XYZ file of C-alpha atoms in Angstrom:
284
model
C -13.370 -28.577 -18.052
C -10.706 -26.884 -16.082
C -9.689 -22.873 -16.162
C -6.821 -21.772 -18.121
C -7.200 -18.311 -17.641
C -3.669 -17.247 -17.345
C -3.006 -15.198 -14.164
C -2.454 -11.804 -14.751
C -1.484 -8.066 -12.168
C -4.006 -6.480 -11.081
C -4.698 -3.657 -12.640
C -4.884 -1.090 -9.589
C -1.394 -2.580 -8.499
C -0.303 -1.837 -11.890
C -1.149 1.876 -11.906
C 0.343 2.405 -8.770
C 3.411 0.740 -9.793
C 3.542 3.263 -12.495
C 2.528 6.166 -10.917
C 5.977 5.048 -8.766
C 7.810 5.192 -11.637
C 6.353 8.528 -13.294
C 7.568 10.291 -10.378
C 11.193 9.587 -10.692
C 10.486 10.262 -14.634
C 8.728 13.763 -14.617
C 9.414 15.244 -11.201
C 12.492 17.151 -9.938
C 14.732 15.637 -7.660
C 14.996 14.972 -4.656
C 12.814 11.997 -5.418
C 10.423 10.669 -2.308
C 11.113 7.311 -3.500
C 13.209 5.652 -6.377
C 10.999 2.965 -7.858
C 11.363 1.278 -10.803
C 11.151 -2.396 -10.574
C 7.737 -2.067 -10.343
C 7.963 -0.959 -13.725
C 10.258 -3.488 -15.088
C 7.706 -6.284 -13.484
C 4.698 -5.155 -14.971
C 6.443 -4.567 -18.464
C 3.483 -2.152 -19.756
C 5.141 -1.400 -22.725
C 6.933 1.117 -24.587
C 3.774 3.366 -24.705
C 2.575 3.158 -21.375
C 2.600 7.118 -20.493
C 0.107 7.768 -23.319
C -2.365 5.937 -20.992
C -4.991 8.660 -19.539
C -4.351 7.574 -16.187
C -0.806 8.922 -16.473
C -1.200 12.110 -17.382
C 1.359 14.358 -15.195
C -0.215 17.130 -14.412
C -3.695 15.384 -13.903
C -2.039 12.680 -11.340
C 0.248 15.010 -9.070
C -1.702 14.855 -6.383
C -2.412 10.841 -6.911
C 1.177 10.619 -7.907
C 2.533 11.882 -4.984
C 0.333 10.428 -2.145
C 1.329 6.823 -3.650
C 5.260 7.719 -3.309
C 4.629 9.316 0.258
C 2.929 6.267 1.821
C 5.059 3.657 0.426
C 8.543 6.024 1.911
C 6.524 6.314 5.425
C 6.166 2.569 5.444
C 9.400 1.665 4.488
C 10.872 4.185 6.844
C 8.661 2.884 9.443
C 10.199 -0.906 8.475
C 13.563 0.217 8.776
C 13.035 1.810 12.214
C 11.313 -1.087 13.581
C 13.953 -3.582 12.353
C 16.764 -1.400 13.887
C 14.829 -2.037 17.253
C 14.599 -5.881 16.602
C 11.799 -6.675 14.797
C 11.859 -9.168 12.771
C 8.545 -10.266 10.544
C 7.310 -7.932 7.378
C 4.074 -8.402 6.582
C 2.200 -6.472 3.373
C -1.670 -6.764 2.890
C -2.604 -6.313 -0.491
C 1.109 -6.601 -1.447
C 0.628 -5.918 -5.118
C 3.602 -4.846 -7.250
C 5.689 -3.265 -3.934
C 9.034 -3.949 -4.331
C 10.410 -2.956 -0.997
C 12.315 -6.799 -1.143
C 13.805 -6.131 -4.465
C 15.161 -2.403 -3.588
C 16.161 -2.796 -0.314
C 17.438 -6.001 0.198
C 19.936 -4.897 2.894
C 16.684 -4.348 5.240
C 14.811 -6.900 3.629
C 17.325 -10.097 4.209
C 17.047 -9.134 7.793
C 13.265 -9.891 8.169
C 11.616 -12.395 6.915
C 8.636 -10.779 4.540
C 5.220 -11.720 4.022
C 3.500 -10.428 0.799
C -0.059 -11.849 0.810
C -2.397 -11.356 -2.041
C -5.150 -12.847 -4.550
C -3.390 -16.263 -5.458
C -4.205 -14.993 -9.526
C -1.853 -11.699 -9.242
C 0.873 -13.343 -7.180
C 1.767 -16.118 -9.270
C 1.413 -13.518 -11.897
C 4.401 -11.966 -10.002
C 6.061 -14.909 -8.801
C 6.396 -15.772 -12.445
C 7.970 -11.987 -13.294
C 10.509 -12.111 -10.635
C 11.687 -15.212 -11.976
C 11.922 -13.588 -15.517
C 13.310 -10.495 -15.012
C 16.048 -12.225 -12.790
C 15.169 -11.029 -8.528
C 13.244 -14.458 -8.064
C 12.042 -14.914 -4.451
C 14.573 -15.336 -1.989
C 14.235 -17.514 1.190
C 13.195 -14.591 3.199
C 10.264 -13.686 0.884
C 7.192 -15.499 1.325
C 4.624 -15.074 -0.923
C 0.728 -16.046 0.221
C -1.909 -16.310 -1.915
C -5.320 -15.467 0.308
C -8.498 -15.907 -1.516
C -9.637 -13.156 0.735
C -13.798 -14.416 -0.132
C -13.098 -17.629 1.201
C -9.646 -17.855 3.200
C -8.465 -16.660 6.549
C -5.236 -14.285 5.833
C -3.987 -15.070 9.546
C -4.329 -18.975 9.097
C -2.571 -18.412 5.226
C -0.055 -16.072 7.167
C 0.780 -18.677 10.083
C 0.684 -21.482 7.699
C 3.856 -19.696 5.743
C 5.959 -19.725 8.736
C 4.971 -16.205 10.366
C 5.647 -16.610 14.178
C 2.744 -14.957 16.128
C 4.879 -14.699 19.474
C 7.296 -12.264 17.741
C 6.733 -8.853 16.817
C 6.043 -7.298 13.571
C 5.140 -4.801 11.073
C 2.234 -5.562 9.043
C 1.338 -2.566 6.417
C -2.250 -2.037 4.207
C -2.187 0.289 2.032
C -4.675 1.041 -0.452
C -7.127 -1.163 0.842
C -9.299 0.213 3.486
C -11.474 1.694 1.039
C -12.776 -1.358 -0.635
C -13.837 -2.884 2.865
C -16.683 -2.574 4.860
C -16.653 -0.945 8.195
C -16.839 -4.729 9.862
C -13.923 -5.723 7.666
C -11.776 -3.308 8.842
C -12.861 -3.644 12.353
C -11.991 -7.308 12.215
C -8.817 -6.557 10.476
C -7.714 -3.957 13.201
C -8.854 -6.524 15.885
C -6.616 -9.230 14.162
C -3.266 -7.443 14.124
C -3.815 -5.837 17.570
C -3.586 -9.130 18.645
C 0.015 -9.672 17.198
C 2.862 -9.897 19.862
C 3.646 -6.865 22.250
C 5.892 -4.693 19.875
C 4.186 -5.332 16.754
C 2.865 -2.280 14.028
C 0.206 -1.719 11.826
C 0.396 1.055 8.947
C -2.825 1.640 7.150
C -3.574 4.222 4.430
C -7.826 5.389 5.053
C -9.650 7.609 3.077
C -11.380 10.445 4.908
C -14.849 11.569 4.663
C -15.562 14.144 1.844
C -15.329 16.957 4.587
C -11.862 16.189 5.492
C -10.610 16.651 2.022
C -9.304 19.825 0.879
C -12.267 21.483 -1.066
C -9.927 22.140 -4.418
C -9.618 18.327 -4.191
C -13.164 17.309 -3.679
C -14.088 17.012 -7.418
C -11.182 14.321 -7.697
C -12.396 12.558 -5.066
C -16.083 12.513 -6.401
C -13.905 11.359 -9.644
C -12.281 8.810 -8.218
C -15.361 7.087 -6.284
C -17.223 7.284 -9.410
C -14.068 5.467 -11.626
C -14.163 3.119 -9.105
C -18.081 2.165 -9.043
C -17.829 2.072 -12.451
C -15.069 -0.538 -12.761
C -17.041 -2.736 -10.224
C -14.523 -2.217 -7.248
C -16.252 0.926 -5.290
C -14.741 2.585 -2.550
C -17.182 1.140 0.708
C -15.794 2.755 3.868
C -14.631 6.170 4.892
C -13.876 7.545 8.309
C -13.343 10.576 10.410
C -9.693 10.358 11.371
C -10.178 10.555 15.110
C -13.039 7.489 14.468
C -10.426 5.295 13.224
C -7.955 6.067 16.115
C -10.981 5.467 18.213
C -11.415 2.132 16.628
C -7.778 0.892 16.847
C -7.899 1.491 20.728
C -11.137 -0.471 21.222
C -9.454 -3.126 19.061
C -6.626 -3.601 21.531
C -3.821 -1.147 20.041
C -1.720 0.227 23.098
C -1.091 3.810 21.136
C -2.266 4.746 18.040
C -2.040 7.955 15.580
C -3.372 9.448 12.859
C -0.847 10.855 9.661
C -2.178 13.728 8.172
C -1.175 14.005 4.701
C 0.191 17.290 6.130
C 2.829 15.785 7.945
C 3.809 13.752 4.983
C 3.876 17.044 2.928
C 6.192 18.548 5.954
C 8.417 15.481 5.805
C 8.826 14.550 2.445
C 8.039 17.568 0.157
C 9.207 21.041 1.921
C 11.100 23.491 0.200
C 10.594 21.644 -3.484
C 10.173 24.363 -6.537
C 7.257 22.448 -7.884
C 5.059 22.592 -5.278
C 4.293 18.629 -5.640
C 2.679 17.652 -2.565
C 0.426 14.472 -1.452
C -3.500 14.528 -1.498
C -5.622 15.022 1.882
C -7.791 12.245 0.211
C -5.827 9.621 1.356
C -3.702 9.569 4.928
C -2.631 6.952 7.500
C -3.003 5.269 10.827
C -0.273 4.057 12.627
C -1.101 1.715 15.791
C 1.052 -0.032 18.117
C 0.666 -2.729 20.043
């Protein structure tokens, strides 16, 4: 007897594509990112922002770390590819929809969205509906992550290892274990000379701001309860630590400071992101 469970988003790619487009809905210009094909692919109808999880006041914080990381990757894309590279890959690719809104950039590069095969050809199938299909430079690679190498999956879809590249993770980090993410840091250190890697991290409670820390304790607890808890946290300087072991020439740590400073001074609203989530940046 075979499956027919029909594929379907996942639902943490789903909220973030939402938050995405809440933020262009309820918060003042200048926007930090202009996102709604995300939206339009996960088609949550016409009552979506009577869900709890979209409450604006309660997800500000949320809200706006989830536009800041996606701008500071896709800034960070754009950079890269004005110096030459080439290759695009997302980890965890979910709803992002950096192909379908910047397709300028994007047709330049050849990009890699790898994910559980069940979401993606949920997606394939929406991009095909709602009319952006998948272009020649889009590859889209299903990983069964429990059973599946994501490099072999990545090489076998026509990345080129000897060329340099960006490769981006965000909201993932937290649902690995400490080897994971060693192995994963490891793996794209070993990318060509040139290449990238952009990864969002949660920090350890003490690093978060201490108005924040009952969201946090919120927020691990949501996530136990759905069956997907949050495994690994770090001291920022740890992680940096752990990128240069792994091989990375330089690496850095983004406070969510500097994403405040870069993307959010001088707005009337005071919308800023949360310290509970920042980034890494390591080059190779």
């Amino acid at each position: 007897m075979t499956d027919q469970t029909e594929p379907t988003a996942d639902p943490t790619a789903v909220r973030v594509a939402l938050w995405r487009a809440l933020h262009m809905l309820v918060d003042v210009p200048p926007h930090v990112l202009d996102d709604e094909v995300g939206l339009r692919l996960a088609d949550p109808g016409g009552d979506w922002r009577a869900r709890p999880d979209m409450d604006p006041r309660e997800t500000r914080l949320m809200r706006a770390s989830i536009v800041a990381r996606a701008r500071f990757v896709e800034d960070l894309v754009v950079e890269r590819a004005a110096e030459g590279v080439g290759q695009y890959v997302l980890l965890g690719a979910g709803l992002d929809s950096f192909a379908q809104r910047r397709p300028q950039v994007a047709a330049g590069l050849t990009v890699f969205e790898i994910d559980r095969p069940g979401p993606l050809t949920w997606k394939r199938r929406r991009l095909a509906e709602t009319g952006y299909g998948v272009p020649p430079w889009l590859r889209l690679v299903p990983v069964d992550f429990e059973t599946q190498s994501w490099w072999e999956r990545l090489g076998q879809a026509g990345f080129e290892p000897d060329r340099p590249a960006v490769v981006a993770s965000t909201g993932v980090t937290m649902y690995l274990t400490r080897e994971a993410v060693e192995a994963m840091l490891r793996q794209a250190a070993a990318l060509a000379p040139g290449s990238t890697l952009a990864t969002t991290f949660m920090p350890t409670l003490e690093r978060v701001e201490p108005e924040e820390r009952p969201l946090r304790r919120a927020m691990e607890e949501a996530a136990r309860s759905s069956g997907t808890p949050f495994i690994s946290f770090f001291v920022p300087e740890e992680l940096v630590a752990l990128a240069l072991r792994a091989g990375f020439g330089r690496a850095r740590h983004v406070p969510a400071a500097e994403l405040s400073e870069r993307y959010f001074a001088g707005r009337a609203d005071g919308l800023r992101p949360s310290s509970g989530e920042e980034l890494l940046v390591a080059t190779v």
